[in-house]
Tab-separated table of C-alpha atoms in Angstrom:
chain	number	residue	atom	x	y	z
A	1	UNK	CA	41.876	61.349	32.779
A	2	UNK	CA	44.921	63.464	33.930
A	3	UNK	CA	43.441	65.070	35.952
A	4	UNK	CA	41.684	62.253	37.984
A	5	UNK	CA	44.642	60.202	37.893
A	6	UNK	CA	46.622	63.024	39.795
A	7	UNK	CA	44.130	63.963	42.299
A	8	UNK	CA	42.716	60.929	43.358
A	9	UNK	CA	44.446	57.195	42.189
A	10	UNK	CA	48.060	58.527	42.639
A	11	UNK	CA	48.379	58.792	46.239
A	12	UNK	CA	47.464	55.441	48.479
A	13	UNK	CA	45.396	57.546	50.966
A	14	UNK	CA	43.136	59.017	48.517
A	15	UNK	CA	42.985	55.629	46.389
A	16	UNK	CA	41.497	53.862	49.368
A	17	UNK	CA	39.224	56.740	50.315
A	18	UNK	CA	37.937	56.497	46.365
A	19	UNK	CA	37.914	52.396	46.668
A	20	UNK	CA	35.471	52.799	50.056
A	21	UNK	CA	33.559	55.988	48.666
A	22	UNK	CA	32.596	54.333	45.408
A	23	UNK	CA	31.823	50.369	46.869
A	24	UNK	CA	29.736	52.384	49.354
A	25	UNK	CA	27.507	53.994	46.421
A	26	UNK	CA	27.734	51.302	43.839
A	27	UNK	CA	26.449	48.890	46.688
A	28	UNK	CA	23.587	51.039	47.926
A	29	UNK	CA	22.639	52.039	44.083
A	30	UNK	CA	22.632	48.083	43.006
A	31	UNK	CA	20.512	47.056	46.032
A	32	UNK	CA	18.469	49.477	45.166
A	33	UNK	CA	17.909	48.961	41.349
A	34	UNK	CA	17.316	45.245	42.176
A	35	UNK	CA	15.162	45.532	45.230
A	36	UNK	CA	12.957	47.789	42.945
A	37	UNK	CA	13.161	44.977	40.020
A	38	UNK	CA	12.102	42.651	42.413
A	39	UNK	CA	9.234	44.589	43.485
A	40	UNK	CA	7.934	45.883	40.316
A	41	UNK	CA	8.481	41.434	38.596
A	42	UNK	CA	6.353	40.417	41.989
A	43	UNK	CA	3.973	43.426	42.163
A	44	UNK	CA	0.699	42.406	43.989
A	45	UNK	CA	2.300	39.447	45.596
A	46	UNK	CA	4.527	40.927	48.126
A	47	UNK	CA	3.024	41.661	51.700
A	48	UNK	CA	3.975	45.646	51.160
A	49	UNK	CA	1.197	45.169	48.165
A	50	UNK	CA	-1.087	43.580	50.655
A	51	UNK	CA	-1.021	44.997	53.924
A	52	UNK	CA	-3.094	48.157	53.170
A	53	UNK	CA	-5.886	46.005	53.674
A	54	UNK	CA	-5.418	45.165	57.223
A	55	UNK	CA	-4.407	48.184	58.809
B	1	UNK	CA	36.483	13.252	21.792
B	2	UNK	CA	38.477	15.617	19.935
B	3	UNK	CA	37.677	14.374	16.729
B	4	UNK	CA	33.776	15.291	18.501
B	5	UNK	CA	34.293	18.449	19.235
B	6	UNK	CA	36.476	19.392	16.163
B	7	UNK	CA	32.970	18.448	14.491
B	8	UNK	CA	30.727	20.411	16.741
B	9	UNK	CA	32.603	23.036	16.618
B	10	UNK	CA	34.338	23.319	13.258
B	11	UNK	CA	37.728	24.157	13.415
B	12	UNK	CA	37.528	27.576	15.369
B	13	UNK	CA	38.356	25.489	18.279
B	14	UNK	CA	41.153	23.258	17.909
B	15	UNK	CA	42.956	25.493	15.654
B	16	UNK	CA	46.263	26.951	16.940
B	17	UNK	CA	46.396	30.100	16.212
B	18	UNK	CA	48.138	31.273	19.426
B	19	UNK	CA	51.743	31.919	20.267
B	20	UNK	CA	52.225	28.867	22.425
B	21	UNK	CA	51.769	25.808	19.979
B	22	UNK	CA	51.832	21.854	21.117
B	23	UNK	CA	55.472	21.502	21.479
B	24	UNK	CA	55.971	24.292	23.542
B	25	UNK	CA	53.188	23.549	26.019
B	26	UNK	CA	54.910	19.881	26.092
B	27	UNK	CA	57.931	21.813	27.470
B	28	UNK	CA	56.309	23.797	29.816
B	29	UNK	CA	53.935	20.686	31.170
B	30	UNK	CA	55.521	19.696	34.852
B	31	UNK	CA	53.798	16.420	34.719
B	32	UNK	CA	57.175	15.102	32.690
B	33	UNK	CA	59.056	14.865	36.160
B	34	UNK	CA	56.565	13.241	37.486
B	35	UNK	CA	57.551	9.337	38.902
B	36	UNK	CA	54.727	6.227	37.544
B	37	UNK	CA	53.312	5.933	41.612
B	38	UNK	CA	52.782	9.677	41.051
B	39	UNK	CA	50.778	8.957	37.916
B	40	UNK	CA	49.393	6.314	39.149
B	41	UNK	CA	47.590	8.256	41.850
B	42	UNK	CA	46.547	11.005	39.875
B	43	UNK	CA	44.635	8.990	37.692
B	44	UNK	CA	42.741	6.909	40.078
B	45	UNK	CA	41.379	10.475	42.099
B	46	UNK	CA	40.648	11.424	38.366
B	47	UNK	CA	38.948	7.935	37.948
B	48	UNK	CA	36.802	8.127	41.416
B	49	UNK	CA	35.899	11.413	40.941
B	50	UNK	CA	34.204	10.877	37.366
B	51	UNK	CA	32.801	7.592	38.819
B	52	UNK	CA	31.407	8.957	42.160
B	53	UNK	CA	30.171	11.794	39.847
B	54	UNK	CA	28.294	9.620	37.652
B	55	UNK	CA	26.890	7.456	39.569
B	56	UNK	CA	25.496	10.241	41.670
B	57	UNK	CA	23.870	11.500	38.300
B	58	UNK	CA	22.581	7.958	37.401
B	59	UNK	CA	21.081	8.279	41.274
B	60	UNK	CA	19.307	11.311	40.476
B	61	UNK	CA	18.295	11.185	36.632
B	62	UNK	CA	16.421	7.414	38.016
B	63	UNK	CA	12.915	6.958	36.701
B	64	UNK	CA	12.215	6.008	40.340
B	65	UNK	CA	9.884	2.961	38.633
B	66	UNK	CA	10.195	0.599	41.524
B	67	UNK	CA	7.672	1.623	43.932
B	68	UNK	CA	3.847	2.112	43.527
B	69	UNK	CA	2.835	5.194	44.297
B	70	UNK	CA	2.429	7.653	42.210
B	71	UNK	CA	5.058	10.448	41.425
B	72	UNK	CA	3.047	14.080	42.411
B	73	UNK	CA	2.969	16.418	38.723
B	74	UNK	CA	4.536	19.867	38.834
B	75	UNK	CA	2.248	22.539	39.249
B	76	UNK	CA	2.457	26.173	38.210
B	77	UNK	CA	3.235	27.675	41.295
B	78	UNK	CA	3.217	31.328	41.115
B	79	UNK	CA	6.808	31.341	43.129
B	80	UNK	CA	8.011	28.692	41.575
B	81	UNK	CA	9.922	31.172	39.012
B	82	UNK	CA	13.941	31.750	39.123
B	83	UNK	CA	12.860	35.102	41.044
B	84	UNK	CA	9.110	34.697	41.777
B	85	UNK	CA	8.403	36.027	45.510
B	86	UNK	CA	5.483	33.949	47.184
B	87	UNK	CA	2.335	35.179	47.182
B	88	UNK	CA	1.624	36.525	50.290
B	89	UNK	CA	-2.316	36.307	50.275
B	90	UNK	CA	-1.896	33.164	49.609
B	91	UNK	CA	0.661	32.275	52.503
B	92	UNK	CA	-2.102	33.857	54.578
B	93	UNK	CA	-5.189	32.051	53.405
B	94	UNK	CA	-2.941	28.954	54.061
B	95	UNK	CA	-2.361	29.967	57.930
B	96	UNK	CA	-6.043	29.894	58.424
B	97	UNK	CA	-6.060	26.840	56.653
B	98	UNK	CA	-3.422	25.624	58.814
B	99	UNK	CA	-5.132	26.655	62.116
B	100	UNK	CA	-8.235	25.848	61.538
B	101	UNK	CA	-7.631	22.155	60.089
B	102	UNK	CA	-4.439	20.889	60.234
B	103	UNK	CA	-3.212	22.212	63.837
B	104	UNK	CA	-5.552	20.108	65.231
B	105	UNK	CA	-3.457	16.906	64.928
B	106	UNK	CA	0.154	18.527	63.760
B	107	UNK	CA	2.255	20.739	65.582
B	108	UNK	CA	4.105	23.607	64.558
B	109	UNK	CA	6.680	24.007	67.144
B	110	UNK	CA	9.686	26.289	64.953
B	111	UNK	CA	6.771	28.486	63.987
B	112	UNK	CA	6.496	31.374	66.217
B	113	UNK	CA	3.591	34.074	65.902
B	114	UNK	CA	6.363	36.635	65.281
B	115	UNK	CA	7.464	35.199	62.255
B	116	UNK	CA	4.261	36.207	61.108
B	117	UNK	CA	4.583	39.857	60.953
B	118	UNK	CA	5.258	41.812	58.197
B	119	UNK	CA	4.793	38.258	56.085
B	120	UNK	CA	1.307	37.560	56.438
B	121	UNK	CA	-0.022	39.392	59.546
B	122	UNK	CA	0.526	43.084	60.738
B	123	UNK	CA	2.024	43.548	64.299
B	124	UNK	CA	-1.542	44.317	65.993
B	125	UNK	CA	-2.964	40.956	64.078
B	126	UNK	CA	-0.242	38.654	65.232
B	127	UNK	CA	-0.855	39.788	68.429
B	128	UNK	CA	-4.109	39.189	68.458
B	129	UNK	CA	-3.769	35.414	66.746
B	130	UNK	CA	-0.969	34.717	69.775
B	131	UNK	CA	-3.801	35.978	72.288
B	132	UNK	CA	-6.164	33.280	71.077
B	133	UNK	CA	-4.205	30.345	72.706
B	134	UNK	CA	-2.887	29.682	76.219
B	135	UNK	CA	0.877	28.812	76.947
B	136	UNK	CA	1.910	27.304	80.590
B	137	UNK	CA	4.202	29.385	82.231
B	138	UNK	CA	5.864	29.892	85.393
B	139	UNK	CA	7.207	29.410	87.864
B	140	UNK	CA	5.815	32.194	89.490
B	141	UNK	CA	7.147	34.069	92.789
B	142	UNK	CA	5.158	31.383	94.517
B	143	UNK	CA	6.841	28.694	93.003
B	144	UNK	CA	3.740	27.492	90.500
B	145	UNK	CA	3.061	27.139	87.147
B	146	UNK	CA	0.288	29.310	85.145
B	147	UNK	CA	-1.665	29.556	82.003
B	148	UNK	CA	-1.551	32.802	80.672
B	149	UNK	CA	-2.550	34.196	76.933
B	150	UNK	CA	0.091	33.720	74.124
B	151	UNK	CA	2.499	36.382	73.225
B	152	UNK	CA	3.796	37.296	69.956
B	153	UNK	CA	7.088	35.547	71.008
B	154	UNK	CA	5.549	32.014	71.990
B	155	UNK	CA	5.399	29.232	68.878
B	156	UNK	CA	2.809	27.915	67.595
B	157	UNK	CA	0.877	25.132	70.079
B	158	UNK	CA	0.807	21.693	69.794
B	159	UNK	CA	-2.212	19.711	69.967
B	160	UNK	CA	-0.663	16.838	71.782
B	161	UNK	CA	1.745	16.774	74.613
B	162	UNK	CA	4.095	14.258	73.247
B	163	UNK	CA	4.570	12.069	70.020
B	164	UNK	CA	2.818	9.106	72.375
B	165	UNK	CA	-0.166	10.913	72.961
B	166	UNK	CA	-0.723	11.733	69.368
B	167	UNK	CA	0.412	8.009	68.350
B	168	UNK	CA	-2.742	7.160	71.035
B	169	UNK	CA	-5.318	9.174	69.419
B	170	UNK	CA	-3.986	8.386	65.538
B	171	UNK	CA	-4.162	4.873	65.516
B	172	UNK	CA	-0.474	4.596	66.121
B	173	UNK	CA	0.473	7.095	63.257
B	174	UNK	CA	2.663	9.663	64.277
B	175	UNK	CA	1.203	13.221	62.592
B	176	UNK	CA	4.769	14.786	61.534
B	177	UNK	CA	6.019	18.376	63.180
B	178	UNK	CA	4.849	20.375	59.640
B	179	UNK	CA	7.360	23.115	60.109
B	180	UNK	CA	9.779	22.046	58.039
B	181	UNK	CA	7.866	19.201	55.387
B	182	UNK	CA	7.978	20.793	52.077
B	183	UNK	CA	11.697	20.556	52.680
B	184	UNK	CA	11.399	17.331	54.450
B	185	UNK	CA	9.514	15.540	51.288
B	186	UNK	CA	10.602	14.505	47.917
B	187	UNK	CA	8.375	16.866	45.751
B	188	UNK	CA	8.017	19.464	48.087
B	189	UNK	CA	4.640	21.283	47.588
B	190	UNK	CA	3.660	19.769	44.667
B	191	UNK	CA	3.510	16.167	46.824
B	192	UNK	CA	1.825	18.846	49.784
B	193	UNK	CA	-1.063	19.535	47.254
B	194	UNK	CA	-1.328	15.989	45.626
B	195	UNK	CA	-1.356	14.096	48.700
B	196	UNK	CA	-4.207	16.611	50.194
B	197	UNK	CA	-6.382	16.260	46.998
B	198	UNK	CA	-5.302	12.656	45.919
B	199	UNK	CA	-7.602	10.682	48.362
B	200	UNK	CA	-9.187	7.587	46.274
B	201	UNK	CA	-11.569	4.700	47.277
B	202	UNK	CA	-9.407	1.745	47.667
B	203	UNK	CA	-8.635	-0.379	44.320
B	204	UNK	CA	-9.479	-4.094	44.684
B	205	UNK	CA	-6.455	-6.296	46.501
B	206	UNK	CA	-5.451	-3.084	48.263
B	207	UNK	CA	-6.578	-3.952	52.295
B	208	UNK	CA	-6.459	-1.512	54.421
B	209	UNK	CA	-6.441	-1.501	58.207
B	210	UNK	CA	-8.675	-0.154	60.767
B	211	UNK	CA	-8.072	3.716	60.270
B	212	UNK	CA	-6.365	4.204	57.258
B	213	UNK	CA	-6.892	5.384	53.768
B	214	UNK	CA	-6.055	5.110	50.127
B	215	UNK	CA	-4.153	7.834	49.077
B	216	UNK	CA	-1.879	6.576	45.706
B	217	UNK	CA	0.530	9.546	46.464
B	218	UNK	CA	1.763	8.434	49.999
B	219	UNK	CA	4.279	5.873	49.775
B	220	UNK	CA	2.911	2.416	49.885
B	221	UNK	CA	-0.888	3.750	49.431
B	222	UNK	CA	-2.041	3.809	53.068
B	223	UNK	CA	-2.192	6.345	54.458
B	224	UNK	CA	-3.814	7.040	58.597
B	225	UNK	CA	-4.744	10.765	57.719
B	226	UNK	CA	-8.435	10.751	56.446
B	227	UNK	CA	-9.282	13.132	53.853
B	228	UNK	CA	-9.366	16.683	55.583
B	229	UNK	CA	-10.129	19.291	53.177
B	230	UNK	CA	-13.279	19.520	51.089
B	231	UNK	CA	-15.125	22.745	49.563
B	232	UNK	CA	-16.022	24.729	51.863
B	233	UNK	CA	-14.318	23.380	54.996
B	234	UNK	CA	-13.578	26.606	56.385
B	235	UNK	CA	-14.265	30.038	54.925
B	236	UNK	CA	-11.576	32.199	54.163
B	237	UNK	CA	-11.906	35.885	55.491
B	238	UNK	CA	-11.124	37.468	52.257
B	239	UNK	CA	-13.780	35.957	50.588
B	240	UNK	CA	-11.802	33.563	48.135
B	241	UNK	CA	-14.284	30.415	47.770
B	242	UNK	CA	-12.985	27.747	49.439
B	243	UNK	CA	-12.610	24.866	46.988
B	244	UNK	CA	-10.586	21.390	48.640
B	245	UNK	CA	-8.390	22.581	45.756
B	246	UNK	CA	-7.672	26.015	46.697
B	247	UNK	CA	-7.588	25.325	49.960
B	248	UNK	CA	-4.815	22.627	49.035
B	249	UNK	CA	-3.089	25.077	47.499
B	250	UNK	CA	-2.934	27.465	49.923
B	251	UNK	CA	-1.697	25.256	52.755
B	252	UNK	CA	1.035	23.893	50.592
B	253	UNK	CA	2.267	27.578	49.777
B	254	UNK	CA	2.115	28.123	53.159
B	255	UNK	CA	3.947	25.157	54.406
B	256	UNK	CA	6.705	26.399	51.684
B	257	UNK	CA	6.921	29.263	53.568
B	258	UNK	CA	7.007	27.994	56.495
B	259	UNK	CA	9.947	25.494	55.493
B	260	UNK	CA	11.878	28.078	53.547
B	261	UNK	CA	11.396	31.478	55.434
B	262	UNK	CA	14.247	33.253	53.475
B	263	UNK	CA	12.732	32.768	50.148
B	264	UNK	CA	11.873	36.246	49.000
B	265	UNK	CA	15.430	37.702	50.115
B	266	UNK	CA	17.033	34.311	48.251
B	267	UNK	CA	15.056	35.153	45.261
B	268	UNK	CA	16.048	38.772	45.342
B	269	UNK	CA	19.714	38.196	46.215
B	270	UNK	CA	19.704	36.081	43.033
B	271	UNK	CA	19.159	39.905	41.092
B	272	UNK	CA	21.972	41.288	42.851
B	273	UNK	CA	24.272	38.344	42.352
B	274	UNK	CA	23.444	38.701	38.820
B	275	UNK	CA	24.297	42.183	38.623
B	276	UNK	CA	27.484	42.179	40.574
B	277	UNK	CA	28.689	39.052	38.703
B	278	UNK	CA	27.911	40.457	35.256
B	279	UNK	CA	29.931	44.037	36.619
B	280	UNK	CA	32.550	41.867	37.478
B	281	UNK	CA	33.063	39.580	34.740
B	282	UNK	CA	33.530	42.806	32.463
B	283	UNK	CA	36.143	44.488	34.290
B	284	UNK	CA	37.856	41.143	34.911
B	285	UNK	CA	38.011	41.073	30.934
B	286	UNK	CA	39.122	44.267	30.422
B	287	UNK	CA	41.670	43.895	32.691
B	288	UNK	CA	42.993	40.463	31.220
B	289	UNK	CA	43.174	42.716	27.980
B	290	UNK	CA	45.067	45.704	29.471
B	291	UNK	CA	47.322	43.910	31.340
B	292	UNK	CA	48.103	41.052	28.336
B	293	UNK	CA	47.910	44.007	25.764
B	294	UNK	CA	52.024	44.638	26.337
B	295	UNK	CA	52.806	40.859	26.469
B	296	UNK	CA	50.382	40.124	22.890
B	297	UNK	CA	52.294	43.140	21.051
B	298	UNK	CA	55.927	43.207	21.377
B	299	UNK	CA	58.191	41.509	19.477
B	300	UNK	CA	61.185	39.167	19.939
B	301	UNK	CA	64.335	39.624	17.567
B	302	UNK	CA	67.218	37.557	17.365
B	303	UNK	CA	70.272	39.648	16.665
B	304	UNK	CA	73.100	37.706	16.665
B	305	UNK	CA	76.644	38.749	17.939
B	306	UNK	CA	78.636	40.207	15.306
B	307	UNK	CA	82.279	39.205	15.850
């Protein structure tokens, strides 16, 4: 805990660059996890189930 | 109404347990400087607003008793789910349903063939459906106007020129722009579906005019579009049999799409909302705890002065 609090929250600079690092990969690992929910609930509905057919 | 809750609730809720008990609050309440036209003013907002509130709920929770046509039931749509996509096969039966029926007397005219890639058409289909018609275009470098084939950027085509000419030829009905009607009717698809399979012979006392129909759905009964779909109207090019009521059904899940366009990305932002929230909500409450944790633990002695 130390050890993360010295190297990285302590100083503004490397605070932000944590705060932008970590929204970046939360955001793309959420969309992610819920675009593949969505797919897997609507499976056979959704044109990218479909479209195999017609090209 | 505390006496109400005190009863739903036992008396987890009302007891005071914390730190700040009635008297205290009283002394922090800022309401106490308050002069009577202040008072007075704050509780007639209050009263509005809870009037104006309920009446809108009376408006909505009516049993809407007073006309005579008949209320369309809910069906089970397969999107109709908190995060049910539409079902795309079925948004593209209903486009052939659409063209080949319906376009014939309504326009489309916010529909463009583009939209229909990657939702119901590939990029090489599309084209090909925009090829089918002809759009007017010009000028040209000689000054005049042209038909050429549609492109995948043109919309849809009407069949008349203006709301006139299809008054003319529909016995002075007007065929509504069906872009936009599942949003534009009370019911949305459901009413879509009933109204297309709904047609009746006319009960006795009901007269109709020259060129309409008895449809108990459409407000007021009469109705000047004749019964259009019946089995086997059209045939659908994935070999689903045609049945009026699967072809009702596809239309009307088309027209949904058509009205709402954003549906699947609503339905999916709903999951991420969801998540975030829920993320949110915990560290917000964790927080509250940390930060109150100093404030909920210390304690306040009176010493007093020794003299």
């Amino acid at each position: 805990m130390k050890v993360i609090y010295n190297t990285l929250f302590k100083r503004t600079s490397t605070f932000a660059v944590v705060c932008i690092g970590s929204a970046f990969f939360f955001e793309r690992a959420l969309d992610v996890a819920s675009e593949s929910f969505f797919e897997s609930v609507n499976k056979g509905k959704l044109w990218k189930d479909i479209k195999h057919k017609y090209e | 109404m505390a006496a109400t809750l005190g009863r739903i609730c036992g008396s987890k809720l009302l007891k005071s347990v914390p730190a700040l008990n009635l008297q205290q609050a009283n002394g922090l309440s800022t309401a106490k400087t308050w002069t009577n036209g202040q008072k007075k003013l704050v509780a007639t907002i209050g009263a509005l607003t809870g009037g104006v509130g309920a009446l809108i709920y009376a408006l909505e929770q009516s049993v809407e008793a007073s006309g005579t046509e008949v209320h369309p039931p809910k069906m089970p749509w397969s999107h109709s789910g908190l995060i049910s996509a539409l079902d795309h096969s079925s948004v593209r039966r209903g486009y052939e349903v659409y063209k080949q029926v319906c376009s014939a007397c309504h326009s489309m005219k916010y529909i463009a063939y583009r939209n229909l890639v990657g939702v119901t058409h590939t990029e090489a289909e599309a084209k090909a459906e925009a090829e089918g018609i002809m759009v007017r275009d010009g000028p040209d470098d000689a000054g005049n106007y042209y038909d050429r084939p549609g492109k995948l950027s043109d919309y849809f085509p009407s069949p008349y020129p203006n709301e006139e000419a299809a008054r003319a030829a529909n016995n002075g009905a007007y065929p509504p722009d069906l872009s936009y009607i599942v949003s534009a009717r009370h019911g949305g698809e459901d009413y879509i579906f009933s109204l297309l399979t709904g047609y009746f012979d006319a009960p006795a006392g009901v007269v109709l005019r020259e060129g309409q129909y008895f449809n108990p759905y459409f407000p007021g009964g009469a109705i000047s579009m004749a019964q259009v779909l019946y089995n086997e109207v059209i045939e659908y090019q994935d070999g689903t049999p045609a049945t009026q009521s699967q072809l009702a059904k596809d239309v009307a899940t088309f027209l949904k799409w058509t009205s709402e366009p954003e549906h699947d990305v609503r339905k999916q932002m709903i999951i991420k909302v969801v998540g975030i929230m829920t993320f949110l909500a915990a560290i917000t409450y964790y927080i509250k705890r940390h930060k109150w944790s100093a404030l909920k633990s210390r304690k306040i002695f009176f010493v007093p002065k020794k003299d």
